[in-house]
Coordinates of C-alpha atoms and ligand atoms in Angstrom, one line a residue:
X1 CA -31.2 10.8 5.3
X2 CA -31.0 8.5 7.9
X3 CA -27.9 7.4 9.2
X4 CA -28.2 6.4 13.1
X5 CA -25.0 5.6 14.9
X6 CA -25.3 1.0 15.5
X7 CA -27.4 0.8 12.4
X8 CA -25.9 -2.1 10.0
X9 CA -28.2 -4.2 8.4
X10 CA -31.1 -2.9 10.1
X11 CA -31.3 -0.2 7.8
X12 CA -32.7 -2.5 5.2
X13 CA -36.3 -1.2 6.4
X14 CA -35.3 2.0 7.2
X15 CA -33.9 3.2 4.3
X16 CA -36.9 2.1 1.7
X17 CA -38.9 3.5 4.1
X18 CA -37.0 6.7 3.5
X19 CA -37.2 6.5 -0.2
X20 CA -39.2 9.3 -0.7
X21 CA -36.6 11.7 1.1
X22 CA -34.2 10.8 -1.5
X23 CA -32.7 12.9 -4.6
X24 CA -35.1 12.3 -7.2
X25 CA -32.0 10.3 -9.4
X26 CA -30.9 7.8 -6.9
X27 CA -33.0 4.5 -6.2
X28 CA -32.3 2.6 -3.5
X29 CA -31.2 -1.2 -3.8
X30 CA -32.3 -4.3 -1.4
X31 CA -29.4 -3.8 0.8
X32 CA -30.1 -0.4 1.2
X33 CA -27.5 1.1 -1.0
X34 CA -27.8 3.8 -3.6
X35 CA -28.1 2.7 -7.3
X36 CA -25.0 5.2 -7.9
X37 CA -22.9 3.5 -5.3
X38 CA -22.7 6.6 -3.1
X39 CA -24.6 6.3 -0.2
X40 CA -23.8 8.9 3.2
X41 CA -23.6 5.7 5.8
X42 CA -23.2 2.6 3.6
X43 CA -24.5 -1.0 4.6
X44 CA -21.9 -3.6 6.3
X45 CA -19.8 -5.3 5.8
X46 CA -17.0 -2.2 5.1
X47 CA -14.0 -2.6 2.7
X48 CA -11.5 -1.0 1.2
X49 CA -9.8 -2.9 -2.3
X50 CA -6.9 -1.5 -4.0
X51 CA -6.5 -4.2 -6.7
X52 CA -2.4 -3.5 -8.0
X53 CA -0.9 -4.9 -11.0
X54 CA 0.7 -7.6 -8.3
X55 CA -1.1 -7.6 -5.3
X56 CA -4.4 -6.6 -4.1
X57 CA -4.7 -5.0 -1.0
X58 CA -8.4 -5.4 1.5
X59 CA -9.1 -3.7 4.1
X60 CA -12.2 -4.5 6.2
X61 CA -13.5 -2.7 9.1
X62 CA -14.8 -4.6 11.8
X63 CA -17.7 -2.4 13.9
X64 CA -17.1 -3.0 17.6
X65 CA -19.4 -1.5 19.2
X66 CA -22.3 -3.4 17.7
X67 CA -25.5 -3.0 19.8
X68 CA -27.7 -6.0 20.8
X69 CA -30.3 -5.2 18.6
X70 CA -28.2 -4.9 15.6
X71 CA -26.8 -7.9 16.6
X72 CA -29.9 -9.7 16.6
X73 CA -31.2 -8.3 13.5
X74 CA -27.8 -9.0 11.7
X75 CA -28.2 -11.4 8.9
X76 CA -26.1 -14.7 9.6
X77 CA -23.9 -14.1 6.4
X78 CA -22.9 -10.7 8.0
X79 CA -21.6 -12.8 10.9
X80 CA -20.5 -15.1 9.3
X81 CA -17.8 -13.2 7.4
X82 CA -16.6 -11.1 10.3
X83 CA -15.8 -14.1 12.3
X84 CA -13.8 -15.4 9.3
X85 CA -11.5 -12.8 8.6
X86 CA -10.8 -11.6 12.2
X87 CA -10.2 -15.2 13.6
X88 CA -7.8 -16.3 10.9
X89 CA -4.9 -15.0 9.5
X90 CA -4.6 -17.0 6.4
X91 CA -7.3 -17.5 3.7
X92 CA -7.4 -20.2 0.6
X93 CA -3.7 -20.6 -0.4
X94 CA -2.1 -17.3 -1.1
X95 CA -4.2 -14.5 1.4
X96 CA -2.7 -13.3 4.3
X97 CA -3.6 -11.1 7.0
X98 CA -1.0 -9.1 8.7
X99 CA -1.8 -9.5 11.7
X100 CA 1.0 -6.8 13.4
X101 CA -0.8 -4.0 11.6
X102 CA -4.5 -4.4 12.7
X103 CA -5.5 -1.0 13.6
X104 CA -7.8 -0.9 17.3
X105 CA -10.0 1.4 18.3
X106 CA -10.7 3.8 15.2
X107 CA -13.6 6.0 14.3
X108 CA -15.2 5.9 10.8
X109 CA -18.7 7.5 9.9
X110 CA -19.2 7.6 13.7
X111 CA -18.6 3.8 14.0
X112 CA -16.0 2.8 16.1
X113 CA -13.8 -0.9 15.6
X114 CA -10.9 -2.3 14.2
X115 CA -9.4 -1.8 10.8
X116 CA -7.3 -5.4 9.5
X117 CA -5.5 -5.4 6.2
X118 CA -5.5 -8.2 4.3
X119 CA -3.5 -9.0 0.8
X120 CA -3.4 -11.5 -2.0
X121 CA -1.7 -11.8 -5.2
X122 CA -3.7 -10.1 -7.7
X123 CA -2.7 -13.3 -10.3
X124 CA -4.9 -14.8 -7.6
X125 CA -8.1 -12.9 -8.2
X126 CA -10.1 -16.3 -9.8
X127 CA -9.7 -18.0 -6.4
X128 CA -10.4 -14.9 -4.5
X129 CA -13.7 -14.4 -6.1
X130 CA -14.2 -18.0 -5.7
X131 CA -13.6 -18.1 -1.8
X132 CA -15.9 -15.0 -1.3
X133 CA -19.1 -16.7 -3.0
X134 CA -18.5 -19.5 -1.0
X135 CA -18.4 -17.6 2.3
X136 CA -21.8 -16.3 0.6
X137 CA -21.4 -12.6 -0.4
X138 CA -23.2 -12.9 -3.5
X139 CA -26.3 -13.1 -1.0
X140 CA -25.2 -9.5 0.7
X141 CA -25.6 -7.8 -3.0
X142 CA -23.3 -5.2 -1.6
X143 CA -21.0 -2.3 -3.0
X144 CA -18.1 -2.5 -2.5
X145 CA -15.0 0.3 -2.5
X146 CA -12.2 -0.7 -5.0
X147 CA -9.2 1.7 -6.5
X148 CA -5.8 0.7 -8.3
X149 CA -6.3 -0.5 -12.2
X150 CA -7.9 -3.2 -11.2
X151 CA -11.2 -1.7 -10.3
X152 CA -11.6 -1.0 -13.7
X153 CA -10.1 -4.5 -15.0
X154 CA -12.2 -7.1 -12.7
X155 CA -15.3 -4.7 -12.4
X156 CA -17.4 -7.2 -14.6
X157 CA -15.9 -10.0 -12.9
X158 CA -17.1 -8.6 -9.4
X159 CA -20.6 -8.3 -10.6
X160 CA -20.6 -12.0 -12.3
X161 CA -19.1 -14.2 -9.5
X162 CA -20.2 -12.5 -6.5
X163 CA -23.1 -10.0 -7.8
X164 CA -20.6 -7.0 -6.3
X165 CA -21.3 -3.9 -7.8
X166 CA -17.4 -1.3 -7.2
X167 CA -17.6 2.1 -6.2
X168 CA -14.6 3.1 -8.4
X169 CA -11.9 5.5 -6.3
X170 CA -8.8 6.9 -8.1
X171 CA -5.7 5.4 -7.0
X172 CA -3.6 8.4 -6.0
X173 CA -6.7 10.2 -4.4
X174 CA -7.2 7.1 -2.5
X175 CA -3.2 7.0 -1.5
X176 CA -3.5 10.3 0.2
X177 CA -6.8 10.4 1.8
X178 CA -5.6 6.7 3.5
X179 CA -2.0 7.8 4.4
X180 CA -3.4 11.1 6.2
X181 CA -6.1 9.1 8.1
X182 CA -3.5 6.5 9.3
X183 CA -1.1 8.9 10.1
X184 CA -3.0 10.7 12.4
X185 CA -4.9 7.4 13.8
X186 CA -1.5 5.9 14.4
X187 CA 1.2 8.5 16.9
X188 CA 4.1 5.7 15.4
X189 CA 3.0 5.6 12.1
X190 CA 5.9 7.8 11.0
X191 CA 9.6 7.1 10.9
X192 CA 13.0 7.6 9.2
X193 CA 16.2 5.4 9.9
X194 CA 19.2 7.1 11.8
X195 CA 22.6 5.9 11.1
X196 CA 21.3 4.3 8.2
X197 CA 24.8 2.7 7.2
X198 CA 26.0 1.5 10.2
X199 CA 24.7 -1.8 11.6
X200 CA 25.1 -0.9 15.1
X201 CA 23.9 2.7 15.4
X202 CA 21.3 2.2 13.2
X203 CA 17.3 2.4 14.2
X204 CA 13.9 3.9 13.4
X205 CA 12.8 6.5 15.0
X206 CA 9.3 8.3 15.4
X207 CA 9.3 11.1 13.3
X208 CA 6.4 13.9 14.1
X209 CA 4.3 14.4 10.8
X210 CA 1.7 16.6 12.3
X211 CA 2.9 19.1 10.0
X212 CA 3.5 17.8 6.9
X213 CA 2.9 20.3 4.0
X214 CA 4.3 20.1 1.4
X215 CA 5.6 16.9 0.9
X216 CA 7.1 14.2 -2.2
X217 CA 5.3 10.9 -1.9
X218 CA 7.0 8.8 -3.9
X219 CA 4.7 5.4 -4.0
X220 CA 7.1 1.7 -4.9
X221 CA 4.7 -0.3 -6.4
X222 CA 4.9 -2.9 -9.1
X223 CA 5.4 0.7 -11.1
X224 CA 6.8 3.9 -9.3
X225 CA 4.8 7.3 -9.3
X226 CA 6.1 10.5 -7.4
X227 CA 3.0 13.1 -6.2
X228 CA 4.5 16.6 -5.1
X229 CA 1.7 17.0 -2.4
X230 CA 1.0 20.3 -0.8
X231 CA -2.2 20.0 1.1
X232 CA -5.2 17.5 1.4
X233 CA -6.9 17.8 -2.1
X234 CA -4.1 19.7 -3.5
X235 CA -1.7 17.0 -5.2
X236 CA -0.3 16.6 -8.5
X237 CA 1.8 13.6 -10.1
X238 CA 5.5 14.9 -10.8
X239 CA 6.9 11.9 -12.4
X240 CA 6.9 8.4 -12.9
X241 CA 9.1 5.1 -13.5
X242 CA 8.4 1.7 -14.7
X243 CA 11.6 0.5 -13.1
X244 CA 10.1 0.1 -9.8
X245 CA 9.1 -3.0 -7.5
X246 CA 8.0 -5.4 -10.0
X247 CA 11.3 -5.3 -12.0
X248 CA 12.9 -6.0 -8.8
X249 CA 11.0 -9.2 -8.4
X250 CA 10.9 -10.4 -11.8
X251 CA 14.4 -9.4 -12.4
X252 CA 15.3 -11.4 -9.3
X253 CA 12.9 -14.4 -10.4
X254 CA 15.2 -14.2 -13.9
X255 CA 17.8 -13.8 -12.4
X256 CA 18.4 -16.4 -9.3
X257 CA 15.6 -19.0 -10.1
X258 CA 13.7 -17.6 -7.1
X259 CA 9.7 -17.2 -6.8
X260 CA 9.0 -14.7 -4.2
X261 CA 9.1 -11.5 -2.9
X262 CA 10.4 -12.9 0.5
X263 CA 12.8 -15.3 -1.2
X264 CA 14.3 -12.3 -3.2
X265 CA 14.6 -10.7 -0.2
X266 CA 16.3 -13.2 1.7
X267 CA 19.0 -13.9 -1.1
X268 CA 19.6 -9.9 -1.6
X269 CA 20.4 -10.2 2.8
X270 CA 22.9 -12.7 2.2
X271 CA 24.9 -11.3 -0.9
X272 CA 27.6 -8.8 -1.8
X273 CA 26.3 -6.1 -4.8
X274 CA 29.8 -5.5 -5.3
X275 CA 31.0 -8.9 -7.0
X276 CA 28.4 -7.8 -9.4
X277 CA 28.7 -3.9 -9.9
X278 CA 31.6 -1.7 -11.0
X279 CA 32.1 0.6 -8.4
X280 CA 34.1 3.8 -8.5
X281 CA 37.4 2.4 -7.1
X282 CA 37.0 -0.3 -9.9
X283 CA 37.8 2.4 -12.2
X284 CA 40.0 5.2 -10.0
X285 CA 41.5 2.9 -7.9
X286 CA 40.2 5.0 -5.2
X287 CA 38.0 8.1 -4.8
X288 CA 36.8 10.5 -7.4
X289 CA 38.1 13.1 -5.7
X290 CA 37.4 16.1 -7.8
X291 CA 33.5 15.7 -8.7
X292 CA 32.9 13.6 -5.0
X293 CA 32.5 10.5 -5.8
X294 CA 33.7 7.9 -3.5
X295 CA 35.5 4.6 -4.1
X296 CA 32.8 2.6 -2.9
X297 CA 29.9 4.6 -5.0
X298 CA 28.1 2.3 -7.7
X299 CA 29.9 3.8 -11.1
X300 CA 28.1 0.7 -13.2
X301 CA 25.4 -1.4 -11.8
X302 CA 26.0 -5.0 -13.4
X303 CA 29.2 -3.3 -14.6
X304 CA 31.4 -6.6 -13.7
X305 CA 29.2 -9.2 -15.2
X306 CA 31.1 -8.2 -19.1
X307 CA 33.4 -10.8 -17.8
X308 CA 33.3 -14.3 -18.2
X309 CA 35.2 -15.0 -15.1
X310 CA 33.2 -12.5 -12.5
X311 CA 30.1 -14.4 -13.6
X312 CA 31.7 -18.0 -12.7
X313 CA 32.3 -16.3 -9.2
X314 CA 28.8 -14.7 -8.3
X315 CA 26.4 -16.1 -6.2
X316 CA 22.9 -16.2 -6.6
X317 CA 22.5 -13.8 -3.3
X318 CA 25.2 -11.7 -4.9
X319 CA 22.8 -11.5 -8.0
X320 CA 19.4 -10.7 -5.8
X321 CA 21.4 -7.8 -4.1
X322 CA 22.9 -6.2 -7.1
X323 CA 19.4 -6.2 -8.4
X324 CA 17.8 -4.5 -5.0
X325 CA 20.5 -1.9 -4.9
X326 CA 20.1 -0.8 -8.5
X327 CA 16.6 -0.7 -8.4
X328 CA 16.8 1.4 -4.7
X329 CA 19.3 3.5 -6.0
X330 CA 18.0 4.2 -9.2
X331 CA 14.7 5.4 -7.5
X332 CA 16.3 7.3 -5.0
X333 CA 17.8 9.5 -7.5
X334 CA 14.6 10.0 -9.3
X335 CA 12.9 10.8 -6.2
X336 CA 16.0 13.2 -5.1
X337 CA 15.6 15.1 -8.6
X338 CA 11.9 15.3 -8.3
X339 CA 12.3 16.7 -4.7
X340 CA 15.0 19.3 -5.9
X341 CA 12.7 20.6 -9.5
X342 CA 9.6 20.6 -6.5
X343 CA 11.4 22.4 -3.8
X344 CA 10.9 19.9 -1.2
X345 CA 12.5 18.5 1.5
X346 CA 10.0 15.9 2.8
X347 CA 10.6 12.6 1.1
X348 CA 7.9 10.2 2.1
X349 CA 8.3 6.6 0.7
X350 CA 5.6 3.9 0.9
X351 CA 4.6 0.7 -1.5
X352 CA 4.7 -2.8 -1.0
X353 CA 8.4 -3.0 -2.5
X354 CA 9.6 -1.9 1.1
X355 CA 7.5 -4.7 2.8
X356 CA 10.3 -6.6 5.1
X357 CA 12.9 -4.5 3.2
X358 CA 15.1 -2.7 5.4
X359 CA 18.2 -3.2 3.0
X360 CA 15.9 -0.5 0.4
X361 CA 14.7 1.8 3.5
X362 CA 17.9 2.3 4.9
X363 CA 19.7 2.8 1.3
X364 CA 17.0 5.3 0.4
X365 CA 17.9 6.9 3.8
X366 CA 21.3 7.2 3.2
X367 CA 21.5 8.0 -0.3
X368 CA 19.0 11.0 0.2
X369 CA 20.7 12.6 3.1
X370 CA 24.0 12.2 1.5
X371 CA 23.4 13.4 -2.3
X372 CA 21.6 16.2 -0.5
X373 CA 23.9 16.9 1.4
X374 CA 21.3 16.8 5.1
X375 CA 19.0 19.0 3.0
X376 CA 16.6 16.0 2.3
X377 CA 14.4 13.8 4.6
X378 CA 13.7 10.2 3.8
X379 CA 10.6 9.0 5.7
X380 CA 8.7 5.9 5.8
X381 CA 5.3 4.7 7.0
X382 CA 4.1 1.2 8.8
X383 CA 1.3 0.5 6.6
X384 CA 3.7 1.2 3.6
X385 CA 1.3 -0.6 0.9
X386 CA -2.0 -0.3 2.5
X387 CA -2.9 3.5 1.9
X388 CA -4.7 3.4 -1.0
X389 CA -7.1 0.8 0.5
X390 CA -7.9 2.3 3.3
X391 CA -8.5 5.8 1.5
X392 CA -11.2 4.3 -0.9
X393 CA -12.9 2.9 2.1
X394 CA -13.3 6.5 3.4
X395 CA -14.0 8.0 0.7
X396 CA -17.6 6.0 0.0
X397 CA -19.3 8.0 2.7
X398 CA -18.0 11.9 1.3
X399 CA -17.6 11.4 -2.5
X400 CA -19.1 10.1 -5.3
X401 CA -17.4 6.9 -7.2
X402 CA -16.1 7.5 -10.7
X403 CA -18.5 6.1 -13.3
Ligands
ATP1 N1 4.2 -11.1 -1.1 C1 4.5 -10.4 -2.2 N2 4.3 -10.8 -3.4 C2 4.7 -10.1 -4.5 N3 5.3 -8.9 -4.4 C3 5.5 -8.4 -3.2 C4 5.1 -9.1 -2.0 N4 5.5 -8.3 -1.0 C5 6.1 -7.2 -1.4 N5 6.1 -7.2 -2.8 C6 6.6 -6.1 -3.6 O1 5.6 -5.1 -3.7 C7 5.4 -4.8 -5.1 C8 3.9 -4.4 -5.2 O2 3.7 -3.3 -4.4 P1 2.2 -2.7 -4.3 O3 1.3 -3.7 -3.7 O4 2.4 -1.4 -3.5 O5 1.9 -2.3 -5.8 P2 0.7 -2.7 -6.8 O6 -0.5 -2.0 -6.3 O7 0.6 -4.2 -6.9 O8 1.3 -2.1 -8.1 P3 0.8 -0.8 -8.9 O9 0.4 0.3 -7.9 O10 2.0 -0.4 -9.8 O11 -0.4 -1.3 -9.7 C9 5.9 -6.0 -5.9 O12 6.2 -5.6 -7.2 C10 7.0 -6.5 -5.0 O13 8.2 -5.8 -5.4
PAU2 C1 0.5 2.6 -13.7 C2 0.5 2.8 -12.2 C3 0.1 4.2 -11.9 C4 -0.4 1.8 -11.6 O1 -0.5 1.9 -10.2 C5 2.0 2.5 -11.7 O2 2.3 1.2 -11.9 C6 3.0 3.5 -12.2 O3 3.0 4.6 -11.8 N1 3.9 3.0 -13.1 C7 5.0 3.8 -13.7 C8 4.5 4.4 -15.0 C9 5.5 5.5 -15.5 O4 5.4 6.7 -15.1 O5 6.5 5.2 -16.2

């Protein structure tokens, strides 16, 4: 089959031309792409979609090494597109681009350019759809690589607004494939926090994941799932909680009167969780001694807010950090068990939740280390919710998409 290294659009010819050298089952579309969605060198433009229960992650790969002829023979649409999403960084109301994790200078299916990740709320998915027909998709009649539930839940959307067909990928397949590319495309992908408790010791540092086998990914999303992964293709999901990221944010929303993910986040920087939780010293008057437990451990998240008088008295930053630590904590603990029943020390933690959330990162940190006593490593990646994206936009060149 043909796939020539610079060939985009001009493959339109090509390909029919080809269509006799093709499995007898597949027919070939007027872009070029297989009926079945799986196609060895697919047509530009490449993305990536993991549509989430709250936001919907894109990643689009922008060829940079684009020939003259292919850029003469490049339909205007095509052009058109690229030059949107790289020179902006904002799209309709809600889209952003972050900007600070643009990837330069990788390699897919022998192409080499820049990867940028994009996100939207996936409440936002009418306007998206909207935006993209108007910036003349429907025209390209393209396939496009999606994972998370909502490759399944807008799939006939996709093909009605913007005559889209999705390559289906499953999520956690997805997670891994996209975590292991970026990782190794990235030398400071990798990190954990040192000194996670104390403000002025504290930093990330580079941690070397060249040899990472096996290890517990434990992915904060709107919902948490924990995968005990011990090779490439060899994963399996250990456990699960629906106390993860989006209970966080709607708590916090219930809570405080807030509306974002970055206002929640703000609030929880400026408050105290322990005018709002019982702690052990509460109780004891001091430490635990006996079964370790310090003074200043959590013994009741929430524990104080029985009384009528510790309500008048918290603040609404107060409230958005009791939230955030019980959350944190009570998914550290899950992830700590999981880690313990699995027999692994490698904790990696990625998802959105920990998007400008140090306060989580460096409670996970701690709280690993110390109810493992140093056993237990909490790790962290850069492109914490963007794996999954990126994975499904590998995968349409080696596997077939799920019907
Ligand atoms: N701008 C934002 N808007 C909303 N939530 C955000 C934002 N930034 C970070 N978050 C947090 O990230 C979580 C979503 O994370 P992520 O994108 O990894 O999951 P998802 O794919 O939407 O969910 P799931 O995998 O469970 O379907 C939210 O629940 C919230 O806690
Ligand atoms: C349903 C998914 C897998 C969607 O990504 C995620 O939100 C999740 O793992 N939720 C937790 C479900 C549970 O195990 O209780």
């Amino acid at each position: 089959m043909h796939s020539c290294k610079g060939c985009s659009r001009t493959r339109i010819t090509n390909m029919a031309e080809n269509k006799k050298d093709l499995p007898p089952t597949a027919e070939v579309t007027m872009n070029g792409n297989l009926e079945n969605g799986f196609n060895d060198n697919p047509l530009m433009p490449w993305f990536g979609m993991d549509i989430g229960g709250t936001l919907c992650k894109l990643v689009y790969f922008e060829p940079k090494d684009i020939t003259n002829d292919e850029l003469n023979s490049e339909v205007e649409t095509l052009k058109n597109i690229r030059r949107y999403l790289t020179r902006n960084s904002a799209y309709g109301k809600t889209g952003h681009r972050d900007t600070h994790l643009q990837m330069n200078d990788v390699v897919i299916r022998d192409r080499r350019g820049t990867l940028h990740f994009i996100r939207f709320p996936t409440s936002e998915m009418g306007n998206f759809l909207s935006l993209a027909r108007s910036k003349g998709l429907t025209n390209l009649g393209n396939i496009v690589s999606a994972t998370g539930g909502g490759a399944y839940k807008f799939e006939e959307d996709f093909i009605k607004e913007v005559n889209m067909k999705l390559a289906k990928y499953d999520e956690f397949d997805s997670l891994i494939k996209g975590m292991l590319f970026v990782e190794a495309n990235s030398r400071t992908e990798c990190y954990y926090w040192a000194n996670p408790t104390d403000d002025t010791l504290c930093a990330k540092v580079n941690y070397d994941f060249s040899n990472p086998y096996p290890f517990l990914l434990v992915n904060i999303g709107s919902g948490v799932s924990v995968l005990a992964v011990h090779g490439p293709d060899n994963y399996k999901r250990v456990s699960g909680t629906s106390i993860g990221g989006g209970t966080f944010l709607g708590l916090c929303c219930l809570l405080t009167g807030c509306n974002t993910f970055e206002e929640a986040i703000e609030l929880a920087t400026g408050g105290d969780n322990t005018h709002v939780d019982k702690l052990v010293r509460d109780i004891y008057g001091g430490d635990y001694e006996r079964f370790g437990l310090p003074g200043d451990l959590v013994a009741s998240s929430f524990g104080q807010m029985n009384s009528r008088d510790k309500r008048s008295k918290v603040s609404r930053e107060d409230l958005a950090r009791a939230t955030l630590v019980t959350i944190t904590n009570n998914i550290g603990s899950i992830a700590r068990m999981c880690a313990l029943q699995e027999k692994i020390e490698k904790v990696l933690f990625i998802g959105n939740f920990l998007r400008v959330n140090p306060i989580s990162m460096k409670l996970l940190a701690y709280a690993m280390d110390y109810w493992s006593k140093g056993t237990m490593k909490a790790l962290f990646l850069e492109h914490e919710g963007y794996f999954g994206a990126v994975g499904c936009l590998l995968q349409c060149n080696e596997v077939p998409p799920q019907s």
